[in-house]
Amino acid sequence: LALAQSANFVEEKNTIVSDFLNKTNGHSLLPLLFPDEYQNFTWRSYVLIEYFFNENNTKCVGECNATTVKNDYPYSDANCVTLTVSPNEDCWGPGCTRDCYPSENDQNNFIALRLINATHNLIYTKYKTGSQTEDNITFQDPDFIEIFNVSADPWNLVNLANISTTTSSDYAQLDSDLMAAFACTSADTCP
């Protein structure tokens, strides 16, 4: 019975994945990369990007005890092949006590809409402090917002959300599109 239930579960999941791939598989990403050359492209003009905090993680690279550190910085992280221990002392060593910096904290949650088409080249991002393992992060009340016009500002230096003439109505459609993409759960519900 358990084997039959497992087979049914696998078959159901394979059907869901297959349905999704049939709706998206084979669609070229070139129009997202080269919008001027693909102006009649209608499949999608944006990409959803999301990242959630995992756990606090601080790296130290100074005053390392040579007997406890297996590799020298900066080669330690790149040469470390076992990333299964936490904290990852095989790469960074317990003997480093100075020049520490956080590489992860609970402020590192964001969702972003990368909009690329014939008329727009924008990135719209919402950030929220929290831990997804403790409470659902919805981004309804973000800590801060970034909007960059990548065509005019390729280095993303001028946050349009901070300009006094920019109002929430100026990016209401971006916000609506981002939240719709974030909320989607299947190929049928995704914009």
mmCIF file of C-alpha atoms in Angstrom:
data_model
loop_
_atom_site.group_PDB
_atom_site.id
_atom_site.type_symbol
_atom_site.label_atom_id
_atom_site.label_comp_id
_atom_site.label_asym_id
_atom_site.label_seq_id
_atom_site.Cartn_x
_atom_site.Cartn_y
_atom_site.Cartn_z
ATOM 1 C CA LEU A 1 0.000 0.000 0.000
ATOM 2 C CA ALA A 2 2.760 2.451 0.916
ATOM 3 C CA LEU A 3 4.560 1.666 -2.334
ATOM 4 C CA ALA A 4 1.378 2.293 -4.349
ATOM 5 C CA GLN A 5 0.803 5.591 -2.506
ATOM 6 C CA SER A 6 4.401 6.646 -3.196
ATOM 7 C CA ALA A 7 3.996 5.807 -6.878
ATOM 8 C CA ASN A 8 0.753 7.840 -7.042
ATOM 9 C CA PHE A 9 2.441 10.790 -5.302
ATOM 10 C CA VAL A 10 5.381 10.697 -7.732
ATOM 11 C CA GLU A 11 3.029 10.401 -10.707
ATOM 12 C CA GLU A 12 0.964 13.378 -9.473
ATOM 13 C CA LYS A 13 4.077 15.531 -8.940
ATOM 14 C CA ASN A 14 5.448 14.530 -12.349
ATOM 15 C CA THR A 15 2.150 15.593 -13.940
ATOM 16 C CA ILE A 16 2.311 19.001 -12.235
ATOM 17 C CA VAL A 17 5.919 19.526 -13.335
ATOM 18 C CA SER A 18 5.131 18.302 -16.845
ATOM 19 C CA ASP A 19 2.162 20.680 -17.148
ATOM 20 C CA PHE A 20 4.319 23.592 -16.013
ATOM 21 C CA LEU A 21 7.116 22.713 -18.425
ATOM 22 C CA ASN A 22 4.687 22.353 -21.301
ATOM 23 C CA LYS A 23 3.536 25.928 -20.702
ATOM 24 C CA THR A 24 7.001 27.423 -20.282
ATOM 25 C CA ASN A 25 9.519 25.016 -21.738
ATOM 26 C CA GLY A 26 10.877 26.059 -25.089
ATOM 27 C CA HIS A 27 10.188 29.738 -24.539
ATOM 28 C CA SER A 28 13.277 31.715 -25.377
ATOM 29 C CA LEU A 29 14.838 34.037 -22.820
ATOM 30 C CA LEU A 30 16.404 36.085 -25.619
ATOM 31 C CA PRO A 31 13.563 38.646 -25.619
ATOM 32 C CA LEU A 32 14.317 39.360 -21.970
ATOM 33 C CA LEU A 33 17.984 39.837 -22.769
ATOM 34 C CA PHE A 34 17.556 41.762 -26.035
ATOM 35 C CA PRO A 35 14.201 43.589 -25.883
ATOM 36 C CA ASP A 36 14.929 45.875 -28.850
ATOM 37 C CA GLU A 37 15.355 42.922 -31.181
ATOM 38 C CA TYR A 38 12.197 41.182 -29.911
ATOM 39 C CA GLN A 39 9.600 43.956 -29.709
ATOM 40 C CA ASN A 40 6.690 41.670 -30.617
ATOM 41 C CA PHE A 41 7.495 39.238 -27.839
ATOM 42 C CA THR A 42 4.427 38.536 -25.686
ATOM 43 C CA TRP A 43 5.322 35.550 -23.510
ATOM 44 C CA ARG A 44 6.828 37.528 -20.638
ATOM 45 C CA SER A 45 8.588 40.852 -20.121
ATOM 46 C CA TYR A 46 9.748 40.376 -16.543
ATOM 47 C CA VAL A 47 11.595 38.025 -14.228
ATOM 48 C CA LEU A 48 10.727 37.481 -10.562
ATOM 49 C CA ILE A 49 13.733 37.368 -8.243
ATOM 50 C CA GLU A 50 13.337 36.377 -4.600
ATOM 51 C CA TYR A 51 15.685 35.633 -1.732
ATOM 52 C CA PHE A 52 15.060 34.773 1.901
ATOM 53 C CA PHE A 53 17.359 34.887 4.935
ATOM 54 C CA ASN A 54 18.694 31.458 5.950
ATOM 55 C CA GLU A 55 20.610 31.920 9.197
ATOM 56 C CA ASN A 56 23.028 34.383 10.765
ATOM 57 C CA ASN A 57 26.493 33.901 9.370
ATOM 58 C CA THR A 58 29.591 35.928 10.205
ATOM 59 C CA LYS A 59 32.921 35.523 8.439
ATOM 60 C CA CYS A 60 36.250 36.518 10.012
ATOM 61 C CA VAL A 61 39.425 36.774 7.979
ATOM 62 C CA GLY A 62 41.985 38.391 10.283
ATOM 63 C CA GLU A 63 44.271 37.091 13.025
ATOM 64 C CA CYS A 64 43.701 33.500 12.024
ATOM 65 C CA ASN A 65 45.476 30.770 13.935
ATOM 66 C CA ALA A 66 47.467 28.980 11.228
ATOM 67 C CA THR A 67 47.091 25.611 12.942
ATOM 68 C CA THR A 68 43.290 25.696 12.801
ATOM 69 C CA VAL A 69 42.750 27.236 9.364
ATOM 70 C CA LYS A 70 43.104 24.698 6.562
ATOM 71 C CA ASN A 71 43.322 27.237 3.717
ATOM 72 C CA ASP A 72 44.298 30.881 3.554
ATOM 73 C CA TYR A 73 41.858 33.665 2.822
ATOM 74 C CA PRO A 74 40.690 34.481 0.159
ATOM 75 C CA TYR A 75 41.250 31.017 -1.233
ATOM 76 C CA SER A 76 39.560 29.276 1.692
ATOM 77 C CA ASP A 77 36.007 29.756 0.508
ATOM 78 C CA ALA A 78 36.788 29.022 -3.141
ATOM 79 C CA ASN A 79 38.812 25.907 -2.342
ATOM 80 C CA CYS A 80 36.481 24.480 0.265
ATOM 81 C CA VAL A 81 34.566 21.540 -1.148
ATOM 82 C CA THR A 82 32.665 20.475 1.970
ATOM 83 C CA LEU A 83 29.964 23.040 2.605
ATOM 84 C CA THR A 84 27.881 20.775 4.829
ATOM 85 C CA VAL A 85 29.132 21.842 8.250
ATOM 86 C CA SER A 86 27.697 24.858 10.001
ATOM 87 C CA PRO A 87 29.381 27.092 10.840
ATOM 88 C CA ASN A 88 31.665 26.245 7.966
ATOM 89 C CA GLU A 89 34.907 25.984 9.894
ATOM 90 C CA ASP A 90 36.519 23.848 7.198
ATOM 91 C CA CYS A 91 36.607 26.941 5.001
ATOM 92 C CA TRP A 92 37.019 29.774 7.438
ATOM 93 C CA GLY A 93 38.521 28.191 10.507
ATOM 94 C CA PRO A 94 37.614 28.719 14.148
ATOM 95 C CA GLY A 95 40.884 30.533 14.738
ATOM 96 C CA CYS A 96 39.976 33.781 12.928
ATOM 97 C CA THR A 97 38.987 36.488 15.391
ATOM 98 C CA ARG A 98 39.392 39.850 13.608
ATOM 99 C CA ASP A 99 38.083 41.584 10.499
ATOM 100 C CA CYS A 100 34.667 39.969 10.855
ATOM 101 C CA TYR A 101 31.674 40.840 8.726
ATOM 102 C CA PRO A 102 28.125 39.477 8.456
ATOM 103 C CA SER A 103 27.466 37.658 5.220
ATOM 104 C CA GLU A 104 23.852 36.891 6.146
ATOM 105 C CA ASN A 105 21.298 38.380 8.520
ATOM 106 C CA ASP A 106 17.517 38.658 8.856
ATOM 107 C CA GLN A 107 17.431 41.895 6.844
ATOM 108 C CA ASN A 108 18.370 39.894 3.750
ATOM 109 C CA ASN A 109 14.891 39.146 2.372
ATOM 110 C CA PHE A 110 13.760 40.617 -0.904
ATOM 111 C CA ILE A 111 11.527 40.157 -3.901
ATOM 112 C CA ALA A 112 12.200 41.957 -7.153
ATOM 113 C CA LEU A 113 10.674 42.409 -10.542
ATOM 114 C CA ARG A 114 13.158 42.794 -13.389
ATOM 115 C CA LEU A 115 11.145 44.394 -16.181
ATOM 116 C CA ILE A 116 12.723 44.385 -19.618
ATOM 117 C CA ASN A 117 10.818 45.258 -22.776
ATOM 118 C CA ALA A 118 10.952 47.694 -25.684
ATOM 119 C CA THR A 119 10.042 50.680 -23.475
ATOM 120 C CA HIS A 120 11.291 49.746 -19.975
ATOM 121 C CA ASN A 121 14.462 48.457 -18.401
ATOM 122 C CA LEU A 122 13.716 48.576 -14.669
ATOM 123 C CA ILE A 123 14.295 46.699 -11.455
ATOM 124 C CA TYR A 124 11.775 47.130 -8.643
ATOM 125 C CA THR A 125 12.697 45.570 -5.282
ATOM 126 C CA LYS A 126 10.985 45.305 -1.883
ATOM 127 C CA TYR A 127 12.976 44.419 1.259
ATOM 128 C CA LYS A 128 11.605 43.099 4.554
ATOM 129 C CA THR A 129 13.321 42.090 7.803
ATOM 130 C CA GLY A 130 12.364 38.713 9.224
ATOM 131 C CA SER A 131 12.892 34.978 9.192
ATOM 132 C CA GLN A 132 10.642 32.904 6.975
ATOM 133 C CA THR A 133 11.072 29.966 9.356
ATOM 134 C CA GLU A 134 9.491 32.010 12.174
ATOM 135 C CA ASP A 135 6.756 33.898 10.326
ATOM 136 C CA ASN A 136 5.573 34.255 6.739
ATOM 137 C CA ILE A 137 7.166 37.259 5.040
ATOM 138 C CA THR A 138 4.548 38.821 2.756
ATOM 139 C CA PHE A 139 6.288 42.070 1.703
ATOM 140 C CA GLN A 140 2.944 43.922 2.116
ATOM 141 C CA ASP A 141 4.661 46.436 4.417
ATOM 142 C CA PRO A 142 8.283 46.545 3.194
ATOM 143 C CA ASP A 143 11.139 48.108 5.156
ATOM 144 C CA PHE A 144 12.294 49.878 2.014
ATOM 145 C CA ILE A 145 11.893 49.898 -1.744
ATOM 146 C CA GLU A 146 14.333 50.346 -4.602
ATOM 147 C CA ILE A 147 13.506 51.306 -8.172
ATOM 148 C CA PHE A 148 16.253 51.608 -10.740
ATOM 149 C CA ASN A 149 16.036 52.618 -14.391
ATOM 150 C CA VAL A 150 18.788 50.344 -15.661
ATOM 151 C CA SER A 151 18.874 52.003 -19.102
ATOM 152 C CA ALA A 152 19.680 55.420 -17.623
ATOM 153 C CA ASP A 153 21.515 54.097 -14.547
ATOM 154 C CA PRO A 154 23.270 50.790 -15.379
ATOM 155 C CA TRP A 155 25.157 50.761 -12.067
ATOM 156 C CA ASN A 156 21.934 51.180 -10.029
ATOM 157 C CA LEU A 157 23.164 54.249 -8.169
ATOM 158 C CA VAL A 158 20.027 56.426 -8.237
ATOM 159 C CA ASN A 159 17.152 54.881 -6.320
ATOM 160 C CA LEU A 160 14.077 56.456 -7.909
ATOM 161 C CA ALA A 161 12.017 55.575 -4.823
ATOM 162 C CA ASN A 162 14.109 58.113 -2.863
ATOM 163 C CA ILE A 163 13.527 61.002 -5.251
ATOM 164 C CA SER A 164 11.073 63.487 -3.761
ATOM 165 C CA THR A 165 9.027 63.708 -6.961
ATOM 166 C CA THR A 166 8.429 59.941 -7.026
ATOM 167 C CA THR A 167 5.171 58.874 -5.397
ATOM 168 C CA SER A 168 3.710 55.438 -4.718
ATOM 169 C CA SER A 169 1.284 55.937 -7.604
ATOM 170 C CA ASP A 170 4.285 56.210 -9.946
ATOM 171 C CA TYR A 171 5.153 52.593 -9.242
ATOM 172 C CA ALA A 172 1.707 51.186 -8.397
ATOM 173 C CA GLN A 173 1.649 49.003 -11.528
ATOM 174 C CA LEU A 174 5.147 47.677 -10.795
ATOM 175 C CA ASP A 175 4.065 46.839 -7.265
ATOM 176 C CA SER A 176 0.896 45.148 -8.484
ATOM 177 C CA ASP A 177 2.847 43.083 -11.034
ATOM 178 C CA LEU A 178 5.488 42.141 -8.457
ATOM 179 C CA MET A 179 2.943 41.022 -5.873
ATOM 180 C CA ALA A 180 1.016 39.020 -8.508
ATOM 181 C CA ALA A 181 4.207 37.244 -9.585
ATOM 182 C CA PHE A 182 5.187 36.631 -5.948
ATOM 183 C CA ALA A 183 1.757 35.172 -5.109
ATOM 184 C CA CYS A 184 1.526 32.821 -8.060
ATOM 185 C CA THR A 185 1.734 29.127 -7.266
ATOM 186 C CA SER A 186 1.449 27.384 -10.622
ATOM 187 C CA ALA A 187 1.742 27.980 -14.328
ATOM 188 C CA ASP A 188 -2.030 28.581 -14.372
ATOM 189 C CA THR A 189 -1.904 31.391 -11.801
ATOM 190 C CA CYS A 190 1.336 33.090 -12.800
ATOM 191 C CA PRO A 191 1.051 36.216 -14.953
#
